[in-house]
Short mmCIF file of C-alpha atoms in Angstrom, two decimals:
data_model
loop_
_atom_site.label_atom_id
_atom_site.label_comp_id
_atom_site.label_asym_id
_atom_site.label_seq_id
_atom_site.Cartn_x
_atom_site.Cartn_y
_atom_site.Cartn_z
CA MET A 1 -6.66 -35.49 -51.61
CA SER A 2 -8.34 -38.53 -50.22
CA GLU A 3 -5.35 -39.64 -48.24
CA THR A 4 -5.43 -39.70 -44.51
CA ASN A 5 -3.10 -36.79 -44.09
CA LEU A 6 -4.28 -34.84 -41.13
CA THR A 7 -2.08 -32.09 -39.96
CA ALA A 8 -1.38 -31.95 -36.29
CA ALA A 9 -3.78 -29.06 -35.95
CA GLN A 10 -6.61 -30.89 -37.67
CA ALA A 11 -6.14 -34.19 -35.94
CA PRO A 12 -8.81 -34.57 -33.30
CA VAL A 13 -7.22 -34.98 -29.96
CA VAL A 14 -9.16 -36.16 -26.98
CA ALA A 15 -7.64 -34.69 -23.87
CA SER A 16 -6.13 -37.69 -22.20
CA GLY A 17 -6.45 -36.03 -18.82
CA ARG A 18 -3.93 -36.85 -16.18
CA SER A 19 -0.76 -38.63 -17.06
CA GLU A 20 -0.22 -42.01 -15.46
CA PRO A 21 0.72 -41.69 -11.83
CA THR A 22 4.19 -43.04 -11.11
CA ILE A 23 5.26 -44.41 -7.79
CA GLY A 24 8.20 -42.04 -7.47
CA LEU A 25 11.55 -42.43 -5.78
CA TRP A 26 10.18 -43.15 -2.33
CA GLY A 27 7.85 -45.74 -3.73
CA TRP A 28 10.78 -47.62 -5.23
CA VAL A 29 12.71 -47.36 -1.97
CA ILE A 30 9.80 -48.77 0.04
CA LEU A 31 9.30 -51.56 -2.50
CA ALA A 32 13.02 -52.41 -2.40
CA VAL A 33 12.99 -52.56 1.40
CA ALA A 34 9.88 -54.76 1.37
CA PHE A 35 11.43 -57.15 -1.13
CA ALA A 36 14.74 -57.25 0.75
CA TYR A 37 12.92 -58.04 3.97
CA ALA A 38 10.80 -60.70 2.28
CA GLY A 39 13.87 -62.26 0.72
CA TYR A 40 15.74 -62.32 4.01
CA ALA A 41 13.04 -63.23 6.51
CA MET A 42 10.79 -65.52 4.50
CA ARG A 43 11.20 -68.91 2.84
CA TRP A 44 11.19 -69.13 -0.97
CA ASP A 45 12.90 -72.47 -1.62
CA TRP A 46 9.49 -74.14 -2.18
CA LEU A 47 9.15 -72.12 -5.39
CA LEU A 48 11.71 -74.40 -7.03
CA ASP A 49 9.49 -77.41 -6.47
CA TRP A 50 6.20 -75.76 -7.13
CA TYR A 51 6.71 -73.33 -9.98
CA PRO A 52 5.56 -75.78 -12.70
CA GLN A 53 2.24 -76.26 -10.90
CA LEU A 54 1.95 -72.52 -10.27
CA ILE A 55 2.45 -71.81 -13.95
CA ARG A 56 -0.08 -74.48 -14.89
CA GLY A 57 -2.47 -72.99 -12.34
CA LEU A 58 -1.97 -69.54 -13.83
CA GLY A 59 -2.73 -71.05 -17.23
CA THR A 60 -5.99 -72.48 -15.89
CA THR A 61 -6.91 -69.13 -14.34
CA MET A 62 -6.21 -67.25 -17.56
CA LEU A 63 -8.03 -69.80 -19.69
CA LEU A 64 -10.99 -69.66 -17.34
CA LEU A 65 -10.98 -65.87 -17.46
CA ALA A 66 -10.66 -65.64 -21.23
CA THR A 67 -13.31 -68.29 -21.91
CA THR A 68 -15.88 -66.91 -19.49
CA VAL A 69 -15.32 -63.30 -20.51
CA PHE A 70 -15.71 -64.25 -24.17
CA LEU A 71 -18.77 -66.46 -23.69
CA GLY A 72 -20.25 -64.08 -21.13
CA MET A 73 -19.91 -61.18 -23.56
CA LEU A 74 -21.62 -63.18 -26.32
CA LEU A 75 -24.52 -63.76 -23.94
CA ALA A 76 -24.52 -60.24 -22.56
CA ILE A 77 -25.02 -58.56 -25.93
CA PRO A 78 -28.42 -60.14 -26.66
CA ILE A 79 -29.38 -59.79 -22.99
CA GLY A 80 -28.68 -56.06 -23.15
CA LEU A 81 -30.24 -55.70 -26.57
CA VAL A 82 -33.60 -57.30 -25.82
CA GLN A 83 -33.97 -55.10 -22.75
CA VAL A 84 -33.67 -52.02 -24.95
CA PHE A 85 -35.90 -52.94 -27.87
CA GLY A 86 -37.04 -56.53 -27.46
CA PRO A 87 -40.58 -57.74 -26.99
CA ARG A 88 -41.75 -58.22 -23.42
CA TRP A 89 -41.54 -61.99 -23.53
CA LEU A 90 -37.78 -61.57 -24.11
CA SER A 91 -37.00 -58.44 -22.11
CA ILE A 92 -38.68 -59.61 -18.91
CA PRO A 93 -36.77 -62.91 -18.70
CA ALA A 94 -33.57 -61.05 -19.54
CA ARG A 95 -34.14 -58.56 -16.74
CA ALA A 96 -35.09 -61.38 -14.36
CA PHE A 97 -31.90 -63.25 -15.24
CA CYS A 98 -29.78 -60.18 -14.50
CA THR A 99 -31.58 -59.52 -11.23
CA VAL A 100 -31.29 -63.09 -9.93
CA ILE A 101 -27.66 -63.61 -10.92
CA ARG A 102 -26.53 -60.21 -9.68
CA GLY A 103 -28.54 -60.61 -6.51
CA THR A 104 -27.00 -63.87 -5.33
CA PRO A 105 -23.43 -64.69 -4.33
CA LEU A 106 -21.30 -66.23 -7.06
CA LEU A 107 -20.11 -68.88 -4.61
CA LEU A 108 -23.70 -69.96 -4.11
CA GLN A 109 -24.34 -70.18 -7.85
CA LEU A 110 -21.17 -72.19 -8.30
CA TRP A 111 -22.14 -74.68 -5.61
CA LEU A 112 -25.75 -74.93 -6.75
CA LEU A 113 -24.55 -75.80 -10.23
CA TYR A 114 -21.75 -78.15 -9.19
CA TYR A 115 -23.34 -79.95 -6.25
CA GLY A 116 -26.95 -79.51 -7.39
CA LEU A 117 -26.91 -79.98 -11.13
CA GLY A 118 -23.76 -82.08 -10.94
CA SER A 119 -25.40 -84.63 -8.66
CA LEU A 120 -28.69 -84.55 -10.56
CA PHE A 121 -27.14 -85.46 -13.91
CA PRO A 122 -25.91 -88.99 -13.01
CA GLN A 123 -29.50 -90.00 -12.20
CA PHE A 124 -30.43 -89.77 -15.86
CA PRO A 125 -29.07 -92.67 -17.91
CA ALA A 126 -29.47 -90.65 -21.07
CA ILE A 127 -26.94 -88.15 -19.74
CA ARG A 128 -24.69 -90.80 -18.24
CA ASP A 129 -24.49 -92.57 -21.58
CA SER A 130 -24.07 -89.44 -23.69
CA PHE A 131 -20.79 -88.30 -25.15
CA LEU A 132 -20.96 -85.30 -22.81
CA TRP A 133 -20.65 -87.39 -19.69
CA PRO A 134 -16.84 -87.50 -19.60
CA TYR A 135 -16.99 -83.71 -19.36
CA LEU A 136 -20.03 -83.36 -17.13
CA ARG A 137 -18.43 -85.51 -14.46
CA GLN A 138 -15.56 -83.09 -14.17
CA ALA A 139 -15.62 -79.85 -12.24
CA TRP A 140 -14.45 -77.32 -14.82
CA PRO A 141 -17.62 -77.22 -16.97
CA TYR A 142 -19.52 -76.02 -13.90
CA ALA A 143 -16.87 -73.42 -13.19
CA VAL A 144 -17.03 -72.15 -16.77
CA LEU A 145 -20.83 -72.14 -16.73
CA SER A 146 -21.29 -70.24 -13.50
CA LEU A 147 -18.57 -67.68 -14.22
CA THR A 148 -20.01 -67.17 -17.71
CA LEU A 149 -23.53 -66.63 -16.37
CA SER A 150 -22.27 -64.22 -13.76
CA TYR A 151 -20.29 -62.16 -16.27
CA ALA A 152 -23.23 -62.22 -18.71
CA ALA A 153 -25.61 -60.87 -16.05
CA TYR A 154 -23.37 -57.95 -15.05
CA GLU A 155 -22.37 -57.15 -18.62
CA GLY A 156 -25.94 -57.53 -19.86
CA GLU A 157 -26.76 -54.60 -17.64
CA VAL A 158 -23.76 -52.65 -18.95
CA PHE A 159 -24.71 -53.34 -22.57
CA ARG A 160 -28.32 -52.39 -21.89
CA GLY A 161 -27.15 -48.92 -20.91
CA ALA A 162 -24.64 -48.77 -23.74
CA PHE A 163 -27.19 -49.71 -26.39
CA ALA A 164 -29.73 -47.27 -24.98
CA GLY A 165 -27.10 -44.52 -25.00
CA VAL A 166 -26.51 -44.53 -28.75
CA PRO A 167 -28.42 -41.53 -30.17
CA LYS A 168 -31.68 -42.70 -31.73
CA GLY A 169 -31.27 -40.26 -34.60
CA GLN A 170 -28.22 -42.11 -35.87
CA LEU A 171 -30.17 -45.37 -36.03
CA GLU A 172 -32.99 -43.54 -37.75
CA ALA A 173 -30.53 -42.18 -40.29
CA ALA A 174 -29.33 -45.72 -40.93
CA ARG A 175 -32.90 -46.85 -41.50
CA SER A 176 -33.68 -43.91 -43.74
CA PHE A 177 -30.78 -44.82 -46.03
CA GLY A 178 -32.08 -48.31 -46.62
CA MET A 179 -29.89 -50.25 -44.18
CA SER A 180 -31.32 -53.53 -43.00
CA PRO A 181 -31.73 -53.94 -39.21
CA TRP A 182 -28.74 -56.29 -39.13
CA HIS A 183 -26.56 -53.92 -41.15
CA SER A 184 -27.52 -51.02 -38.91
CA PHE A 185 -26.76 -53.09 -35.81
CA ARG A 186 -23.42 -54.31 -37.08
CA ARG A 187 -22.17 -51.04 -38.52
CA ILE A 188 -23.79 -48.33 -36.40
CA TRP A 189 -25.40 -49.52 -33.19
CA PHE A 190 -23.03 -52.17 -31.90
CA PRO A 191 -19.70 -50.40 -32.58
CA GLN A 192 -20.83 -47.33 -30.68
CA ALA A 193 -22.41 -49.29 -27.84
CA PHE A 194 -19.28 -51.40 -27.49
CA HIS A 195 -17.04 -48.37 -27.18
CA ARG A 196 -19.40 -46.86 -24.65
CA ALA A 197 -19.27 -50.08 -22.64
CA LEU A 198 -15.50 -50.58 -22.78
CA PRO A 199 -14.44 -48.53 -19.73
CA THR A 200 -16.96 -50.40 -17.58
CA LEU A 201 -16.01 -53.73 -19.13
CA ALA A 202 -12.41 -53.14 -18.07
CA GLY A 203 -13.39 -52.91 -14.41
CA GLU A 204 -15.81 -55.82 -14.66
CA THR A 205 -13.18 -58.03 -16.27
CA ILE A 206 -10.80 -57.37 -13.41
CA LEU A 207 -13.56 -58.26 -10.97
CA GLN A 208 -14.04 -61.45 -12.96
CA LEU A 209 -10.32 -62.24 -12.62
CA LYS A 210 -10.62 -61.85 -8.88
CA ALA A 211 -13.72 -64.06 -8.79
CA THR A 212 -11.87 -67.00 -10.35
CA PRO A 213 -10.34 -68.31 -7.06
CA LEU A 214 -13.84 -69.42 -6.07
CA VAL A 215 -13.50 -72.35 -8.46
CA ALA A 216 -10.91 -73.81 -6.09
CA THR A 217 -13.88 -74.76 -3.88
CA ILE A 218 -15.08 -77.19 -6.54
CA THR A 219 -11.63 -78.71 -7.12
CA VAL A 220 -10.60 -76.81 -10.23
CA MET A 221 -6.83 -76.36 -10.06
CA ASP A 222 -6.41 -72.66 -10.70
CA ILE A 223 -3.47 -70.67 -9.40
CA TYR A 224 -5.17 -70.02 -6.07
CA SER A 225 -5.79 -73.70 -5.40
CA VAL A 226 -2.13 -74.43 -6.15
CA ALA A 227 -1.19 -71.84 -3.54
CA ALA A 228 -3.60 -73.47 -1.09
CA GLN A 229 -1.91 -76.79 -1.72
CA VAL A 230 1.49 -75.26 -1.11
CA ARG A 231 0.25 -73.95 2.20
CA GLN A 232 -1.03 -77.34 3.25
CA GLN A 233 2.10 -79.20 2.33
CA THR A 234 4.77 -76.72 3.45
CA TYR A 235 2.99 -75.14 6.43
CA LEU A 236 3.99 -71.77 5.03
CA THR A 237 1.30 -69.21 5.75
CA TYR A 238 2.11 -66.04 3.84
CA GLU A 239 4.64 -66.80 1.14
CA PRO A 240 2.34 -68.61 -1.34
CA LEU A 241 -0.35 -65.99 -0.86
CA LEU A 242 2.13 -63.18 -1.46
CA VAL A 243 3.37 -64.82 -4.64
CA ILE A 244 -0.08 -65.21 -6.17
CA SER A 245 -1.04 -61.69 -5.01
CA VAL A 246 1.81 -60.35 -7.12
CA VAL A 247 0.69 -62.54 -10.01
CA TYR A 248 -2.91 -61.25 -9.79
CA ILE A 249 -1.67 -57.65 -9.69
CA ILE A 250 0.46 -58.16 -12.79
CA VAL A 251 -2.41 -59.79 -14.68
CA ALA A 252 -4.81 -57.03 -13.61
CA MET A 253 -2.40 -54.34 -14.77
CA GLY A 254 -2.01 -56.13 -18.09
CA LEU A 255 -5.79 -56.21 -18.50
CA LEU A 256 -6.04 -52.51 -17.76
CA LYS A 257 -3.40 -51.76 -20.38
CA LEU A 258 -5.23 -53.93 -22.89
CA PHE A 259 -8.54 -52.17 -22.32
CA ALA A 260 -6.90 -48.76 -22.34
CA THR A 261 -5.57 -49.51 -25.82
CA LEU A 262 -9.00 -50.63 -26.99
CA THR A 263 -10.73 -47.61 -25.47
CA ASN A 264 -8.44 -45.14 -27.15
CA THR A 265 -10.88 -43.89 -29.79
CA ARG A 266 -11.02 -40.44 -31.20
CA TYR A 267 -14.71 -39.88 -31.69
CA MET A 268 -15.91 -40.48 -28.17
CA ARG A 269 -17.44 -37.08 -27.62
CA ALA A 270 -20.84 -37.69 -29.20
CA PRO A 271 -22.16 -34.72 -31.15
CA ASN A 272 -25.80 -35.23 -30.27
CA MET B 1 -49.16 -28.79 -59.03
CA ALA B 2 -48.86 -25.50 -60.70
CA LEU B 3 -46.16 -26.46 -63.11
CA THR B 4 -44.31 -28.82 -65.30
CA HIS B 5 -45.04 -31.77 -67.41
CA SER B 6 -41.95 -33.53 -66.15
CA PRO B 7 -42.42 -37.04 -64.77
CA GLU B 8 -43.66 -37.59 -61.28
CA ALA B 9 -40.96 -38.29 -58.67
CA LEU B 10 -43.16 -38.72 -55.64
CA ARG B 11 -46.87 -38.90 -55.06
CA ALA B 12 -48.46 -39.28 -51.67
CA GLU B 13 -52.22 -39.51 -51.41
CA GLY B 14 -54.56 -39.33 -48.47
CA ILE B 15 -51.81 -39.61 -45.87
CA ARG B 16 -53.27 -39.93 -42.40
CA LYS B 17 -51.35 -40.48 -39.21
CA SER B 18 -52.50 -40.87 -35.64
CA PHE B 19 -50.45 -41.14 -32.48
CA GLY B 20 -52.87 -42.86 -30.16
CA SER B 21 -56.02 -40.79 -30.16
CA LEU B 22 -54.22 -37.75 -31.56
CA GLU B 23 -54.67 -37.40 -35.30
CA VAL B 24 -51.66 -35.51 -36.62
CA LEU B 25 -52.31 -35.86 -40.35
CA LYS B 26 -55.88 -35.90 -41.60
CA GLY B 27 -55.49 -36.83 -45.24
CA VAL B 28 -52.72 -34.97 -47.04
CA ASP B 29 -51.89 -35.20 -50.74
CA LEU B 30 -48.46 -34.24 -52.00
CA THR B 31 -47.00 -34.60 -55.45
CA ALA B 32 -43.48 -33.74 -56.49
CA CYS B 33 -42.54 -33.79 -60.15
CA LYS B 34 -38.95 -34.11 -61.22
CA GLY B 35 -37.13 -30.87 -60.47
CA ASP B 36 -39.73 -29.58 -58.04
CA VAL B 37 -38.64 -27.90 -54.86
CA ILE B 38 -41.51 -28.07 -52.41
CA ALA B 39 -41.40 -26.20 -49.14
CA ILE B 40 -43.70 -27.40 -46.39
CA ILE B 41 -44.39 -24.72 -43.82
CA GLY B 42 -46.61 -24.58 -40.79
CA GLY B 43 -46.63 -24.00 -37.08
CA SER B 44 -45.29 -26.49 -34.59
CA GLY B 45 -47.63 -29.43 -34.25
CA SER B 46 -49.06 -28.88 -37.72
CA GLY B 47 -47.76 -32.28 -38.79
CA LYS B 48 -45.16 -31.13 -41.30
CA SER B 49 -42.27 -33.23 -39.98
CA THR B 50 -44.57 -36.22 -39.54
CA LEU B 51 -45.67 -35.88 -43.15
CA LEU B 52 -42.06 -35.87 -44.33
CA ARG B 53 -41.26 -38.92 -42.20
CA CYS B 54 -44.27 -40.76 -43.61
CA LEU B 55 -42.84 -40.35 -47.11
CA ASN B 56 -39.98 -42.77 -46.39
CA LEU B 57 -41.93 -44.76 -43.81
CA LEU B 58 -39.81 -43.68 -40.85
CA GLU B 59 -43.31 -43.16 -39.49
CA HIS B 60 -45.97 -45.61 -40.50
CA PRO B 61 -49.04 -43.72 -41.76
CA THR B 62 -52.47 -44.80 -40.62
CA ALA B 63 -53.83 -44.59 -44.14
CA GLY B 64 -52.78 -43.43 -47.57
CA SER B 65 -50.72 -44.49 -50.53
CA LEU B 66 -47.21 -43.70 -51.74
CA ARG B 67 -45.70 -43.77 -55.18
CA ILE B 68 -41.98 -43.11 -55.51
CA ASP B 69 -40.24 -42.74 -58.85
CA GLY B 70 -43.16 -44.43 -60.58
CA GLU B 71 -43.21 -47.37 -58.19
CA GLU B 72 -46.13 -48.04 -55.88
CA VAL B 73 -44.91 -48.67 -52.31
CA GLY B 74 -46.51 -51.82 -50.99
CA LEU B 75 -48.24 -51.00 -47.70
CA THR B 76 -49.75 -53.47 -45.31
CA PRO B 77 -51.20 -53.21 -41.79
CA ASP B 78 -48.34 -53.48 -39.30
CA GLY B 79 -50.47 -54.91 -36.51
CA ARG B 80 -50.50 -51.68 -34.53
CA GLY B 81 -53.13 -49.90 -36.54
CA HIS B 82 -50.71 -48.37 -39.03
CA LEU B 83 -49.46 -49.20 -42.49
CA GLY B 84 -45.95 -50.60 -42.72
CA ALA B 85 -43.93 -51.72 -45.69
CA ALA B 86 -45.28 -54.87 -47.29
CA SER B 87 -41.80 -55.82 -48.43
CA ASN B 88 -38.66 -55.02 -46.46
CA ALA B 89 -36.56 -55.37 -49.58
CA GLN B 90 -38.73 -52.91 -51.50
CA ILE B 91 -38.82 -50.26 -48.81
CA ARG B 92 -35.05 -50.45 -48.38
CA ARG B 93 -34.56 -50.02 -52.11
CA ILE B 94 -36.98 -47.12 -52.17
CA ARG B 95 -35.40 -45.46 -49.16
CA THR B 96 -32.09 -45.26 -51.01
CA LYS B 97 -33.95 -43.14 -53.59
CA LEU B 98 -35.19 -40.79 -50.87
CA ALA B 99 -32.19 -39.44 -49.02
CA MET B 100 -33.10 -37.63 -45.84
CA VAL B 101 -31.35 -34.73 -44.15
CA PHE B 102 -32.27 -34.42 -40.49
CA GLN B 103 -32.68 -31.50 -38.17
CA SER B 104 -30.04 -32.92 -35.83
CA PHE B 105 -27.69 -34.03 -38.66
CA ASN B 106 -27.44 -37.61 -37.34
CA LEU B 107 -24.03 -38.27 -38.79
CA TRP B 108 -22.65 -41.55 -37.49
CA SER B 109 -20.31 -40.40 -34.80
CA HIS B 110 -17.89 -43.34 -34.91
CA MET B 111 -17.11 -42.76 -38.56
CA THR B 112 -15.12 -40.00 -40.22
CA LEU B 113 -16.95 -37.67 -42.56
CA LEU B 114 -15.64 -39.61 -45.55
CA GLU B 115 -16.76 -42.91 -44.04
CA ASN B 116 -20.17 -41.40 -43.36
CA VAL B 117 -20.49 -40.50 -47.01
CA THR B 118 -19.22 -43.79 -48.43
CA GLU B 119 -21.01 -46.15 -46.01
CA VAL B 120 -24.31 -46.38 -47.87
CA PRO B 121 -22.92 -46.37 -51.43
CA VAL B 122 -20.42 -49.11 -50.60
CA ARG B 123 -22.41 -51.31 -48.26
CA VAL B 124 -26.00 -50.80 -49.37
CA LEU B 125 -25.69 -49.93 -53.04
CA GLY B 126 -22.66 -52.10 -53.69
CA ILE B 127 -20.51 -49.48 -55.39
CA PRO B 128 -16.77 -50.36 -55.35
CA ARG B 129 -15.01 -48.59 -52.52
CA ASP B 130 -12.42 -46.70 -54.58
CA LYS B 131 -15.11 -45.37 -56.92
CA ALA B 132 -17.32 -44.41 -53.97
CA THR B 133 -14.38 -42.68 -52.29
CA VAL B 134 -13.61 -40.57 -55.35
CA GLU B 135 -17.27 -39.58 -55.62
CA ALA B 136 -17.51 -38.87 -51.90
CA MET B 137 -14.48 -36.59 -52.07
CA GLU B 138 -16.08 -34.70 -54.94
CA LEU B 139 -19.26 -34.27 -52.90
CA LEU B 140 -17.34 -33.15 -49.83
CA ASP B 141 -15.46 -30.71 -52.00
CA ARG B 142 -18.75 -29.43 -53.31
CA VAL B 143 -20.12 -28.75 -49.81
CA GLY B 144 -16.79 -27.19 -48.86
CA LEU B 145 -15.56 -29.96 -46.57
CA ALA B 146 -12.84 -31.68 -48.59
CA ASP B 147 -10.28 -30.77 -45.94
CA LYS B 148 -12.44 -32.35 -43.23
CA ALA B 149 -12.83 -35.76 -44.89
CA ASN B 150 -10.96 -37.59 -42.16
CA VAL B 151 -12.43 -35.72 -39.24
CA TYR B 152 -15.00 -37.22 -36.89
CA PRO B 153 -18.38 -35.47 -36.62
CA ALA B 154 -17.83 -34.45 -33.00
CA PHE B 155 -15.08 -32.10 -34.13
CA LEU B 156 -17.17 -30.27 -36.69
CA SER B 157 -19.45 -27.30 -36.22
CA GLY B 158 -23.19 -27.78 -36.64
CA GLY B 159 -23.09 -26.16 -40.06
CA GLN B 160 -20.24 -28.40 -41.14
CA GLN B 161 -22.05 -31.46 -39.85
CA GLN B 162 -25.19 -30.54 -41.74
CA ARG B 163 -23.24 -29.93 -44.94
CA GLY B 164 -21.62 -33.32 -44.38
CA ALA B 165 -25.06 -34.85 -43.92
CA ILE B 166 -26.11 -33.30 -47.23
CA ALA B 167 -23.05 -34.84 -48.89
CA ARG B 168 -24.02 -38.19 -47.36
CA ALA B 169 -27.51 -37.80 -48.81
CA LEU B 170 -26.19 -36.81 -52.25
CA ALA B 171 -23.93 -39.85 -52.31
CA VAL B 172 -26.85 -42.21 -52.84
CA GLN B 173 -27.91 -40.23 -55.93
CA PRO B 174 -31.44 -39.83 -54.63
CA LYS B 175 -34.49 -39.20 -56.79
CA VAL B 176 -35.98 -37.00 -54.09
CA MET B 177 -34.21 -35.33 -51.17
CA LEU B 178 -36.12 -34.86 -47.96
CA PHE B 179 -35.01 -32.06 -45.64
CA ASP B 180 -36.48 -32.08 -42.15
CA GLU B 181 -35.92 -28.56 -40.79
CA PRO B 182 -32.25 -28.68 -41.85
CA THR B 183 -31.31 -25.40 -40.19
CA SER B 184 -33.43 -25.44 -37.03
CA ALA B 185 -30.70 -26.87 -34.81
CA LEU B 186 -28.04 -24.45 -36.04
CA ASP B 187 -26.68 -21.30 -34.51
CA PRO B 188 -27.95 -18.33 -36.52
CA GLU B 189 -24.55 -17.56 -38.00
CA LEU B 190 -24.25 -21.11 -39.38
CA VAL B 191 -27.63 -21.15 -41.13
CA GLY B 192 -26.40 -19.32 -44.20
CA GLU B 193 -23.72 -21.80 -45.20
CA VAL B 194 -26.22 -24.67 -45.15
CA LEU B 195 -28.92 -22.77 -47.03
CA LYS B 196 -26.33 -21.86 -49.67
CA VAL B 197 -25.61 -25.53 -50.31
CA ILE B 198 -29.33 -26.37 -50.50
CA THR B 199 -29.88 -23.47 -52.89
CA SER B 200 -27.17 -24.75 -55.20
CA LEU B 201 -28.88 -28.15 -55.22
CA ALA B 202 -32.17 -26.55 -56.18
CA GLU B 203 -30.47 -24.66 -58.99
CA GLU B 204 -29.18 -27.84 -60.57
CA GLY B 205 -32.72 -29.15 -60.75
CA ARG B 206 -32.83 -31.65 -57.92
CA THR B 207 -36.18 -32.74 -56.61
CA MET B 208 -36.49 -31.70 -53.01
CA ILE B 209 -39.08 -31.56 -50.30
CA LEU B 210 -38.19 -29.29 -47.43
CA VAL B 211 -39.79 -28.73 -44.09
CA THR B 212 -38.55 -25.32 -43.11
CA HIS B 213 -39.06 -22.27 -40.98
CA GLU B 214 -36.96 -20.08 -43.24
CA MET B 215 -39.65 -18.16 -45.12
CA GLY B 216 -37.29 -16.02 -47.15
CA PHE B 217 -35.44 -19.13 -48.19
CA ALA B 218 -38.67 -20.90 -49.10
CA ARG B 219 -39.69 -17.96 -51.25
CA ASP B 220 -36.39 -17.89 -53.14
CA VAL B 221 -35.76 -21.59 -53.57
CA ALA B 222 -39.08 -23.39 -53.73
CA ASN B 223 -41.39 -23.48 -56.72
CA HIS B 224 -44.26 -24.68 -54.60
CA VAL B 225 -45.20 -23.95 -51.01
CA VAL B 226 -47.53 -26.04 -48.90
CA PHE B 227 -48.97 -24.58 -45.70
CA LEU B 228 -50.04 -27.29 -43.28
CA ARG B 229 -52.33 -26.59 -40.40
CA ASP B 230 -53.83 -29.09 -37.98
CA GLY B 231 -52.92 -32.00 -40.24
CA LEU B 232 -54.47 -30.59 -43.40
CA VAL B 233 -53.18 -28.57 -46.33
CA GLU B 234 -54.68 -25.17 -45.67
CA GLU B 235 -53.18 -23.41 -48.64
CA GLN B 236 -50.67 -24.18 -51.37
CA GLY B 237 -49.33 -22.75 -54.58
CA LEU B 238 -46.55 -20.62 -55.95
CA PRO B 239 -44.32 -19.10 -53.27
CA ALA B 240 -45.05 -15.56 -54.33
CA GLN B 241 -48.77 -16.22 -54.00
CA VAL B 242 -48.77 -18.24 -50.83
CA LEU B 243 -46.15 -16.24 -48.98
CA GLY B 244 -46.78 -12.86 -50.53
CA ASN B 245 -50.52 -12.83 -50.77
CA PRO B 246 -52.01 -15.41 -48.42
CA LYS B 247 -55.70 -16.12 -48.87
CA SER B 248 -56.41 -17.62 -45.47
CA GLU B 249 -56.33 -15.53 -42.38
CA ARG B 250 -54.46 -18.25 -40.47
CA LEU B 251 -51.61 -18.31 -42.98
CA ALA B 252 -51.42 -14.54 -42.86
CA ARG B 253 -51.21 -14.66 -39.10
CA PHE B 254 -48.61 -17.45 -39.24
CA LEU B 255 -46.46 -15.50 -41.68
CA GLY B 256 -46.79 -12.42 -39.53
CA ASN B 257 -45.49 -14.33 -36.53
CA VAL B 258 -42.50 -16.00 -38.19
CA GLY B 259 -41.62 -12.96 -40.27
CA ARG B 260 -40.45 -11.16 -37.20
CA THR B 261 -38.14 -13.95 -36.09
CA SER B 262 -36.47 -15.13 -39.30
CA ASP B 263 -34.98 -12.01 -40.80
CA HIS B 264 -31.55 -13.56 -41.04
CA SER B 265 -32.83 -16.10 -43.53
CA THR B 266 -32.64 -13.56 -46.30
CA ASP B 267 -28.91 -13.13 -45.77
CA TYR B 268 -27.88 -16.57 -46.88
CA GLY B 269 -26.90 -15.54 -50.39
CA ARG B 270 -24.61 -12.79 -49.32
CA GLN B 271 -22.20 -14.59 -47.06
#
């Protein structure tokens, strides 16, 4: 009797809405024509020389994305949380952080960290002599830091709304049954807030992917900076850009699929 | 209280509660012996829900003392002019003895009904999961929801959700059950099924404190009725006395007003 044997009629089904749009016959025809033209009229021989670097660049991009999304999320959760129920000395700095980071261009933050902080550090012998120096003299820590802060600021705002949106009564019920604050957070509050945040997180993560080329300006060799190199050395204008455009589209579609799988929960219509 | 020499399950003394300058409770005493079913009635704003929520410290009282199942609840100023729990561990342990059923059900919406019922036994009380699952299924069966065990709350009617919430409360084997207007958020035709479950609990001798608007139900199920008005107990005693032959004019007027609107409450047994 306790088995999970729902009949089809009992199984809760969330209307999935529209089915995925397909590009249709004409879409395929247009795509085929475009590819045929590109293959005929453009130069692709450089790919043979450059594909190892392109793949390494894609690796850097993906690593950068995964690291900063993960770290940014870890930061965003407390930033969102303290704005909902934290004391003022925590919630005000959290709100200020979100406002400043979201109100300034990412490129500016990146440069301020890399050129500002990065040129300040060598003046302190303590830092120069520390075990961190071999890393701090490279560009990628600044790329990771600024992308993480940016993601944390946007997602902190998303999590603030998500945490606030969980019905208070359910948290009260948790309290009334003797759950500790941590237990209630881990089992009741966070799971629901996370699922509320997921659809927004999907979009934000794709924006984060498309923000990664900025790190090329501080010499991090992501896939965009490889393409820029190709352009400089082969004098080809469009081909490298077209190739990485296709790569970005494929990655973005993969991310959407991933989030769609995560978002597919059955309880999403909240009862109260 | 009018009855019984059975041991005390809950004693609250001199409970006061202020929200800012508004004093909602002005010193209320309430004692429930084992097996008592106490109905708290009163108009809106009389402080009856606040009183119930002070009993498990969901609201911090401004003054007063609490004794649950023979154990004095340690109270200490919480820094905001109220009394909070002196020991987090103690209040958590005591709360598991005081299961609460809410007006708005408050089932955890990301868990199935079965998971709702087993969550506290497994993760707070430390009962092995397979044992807790068997017990939870028995409780769901008892409230008529065995076939809904794997359904999420959003797909249940209000009456079903409230019966599920009662099963969740029963699962912790509480010493006292607190019902905060358990039928007020329900469509009229769903009230009966919930009252029937609560009645069956009363019949097996469970200790319960109910805040309710269902006067007919209070008369049939409770052995003690407390009429709160303006934060004070205005009248209390046996249901037949208090509801049938009110001494105070205010209670008489109150009963006259609700009597006209809660006729359906007498139908619960017949469905």
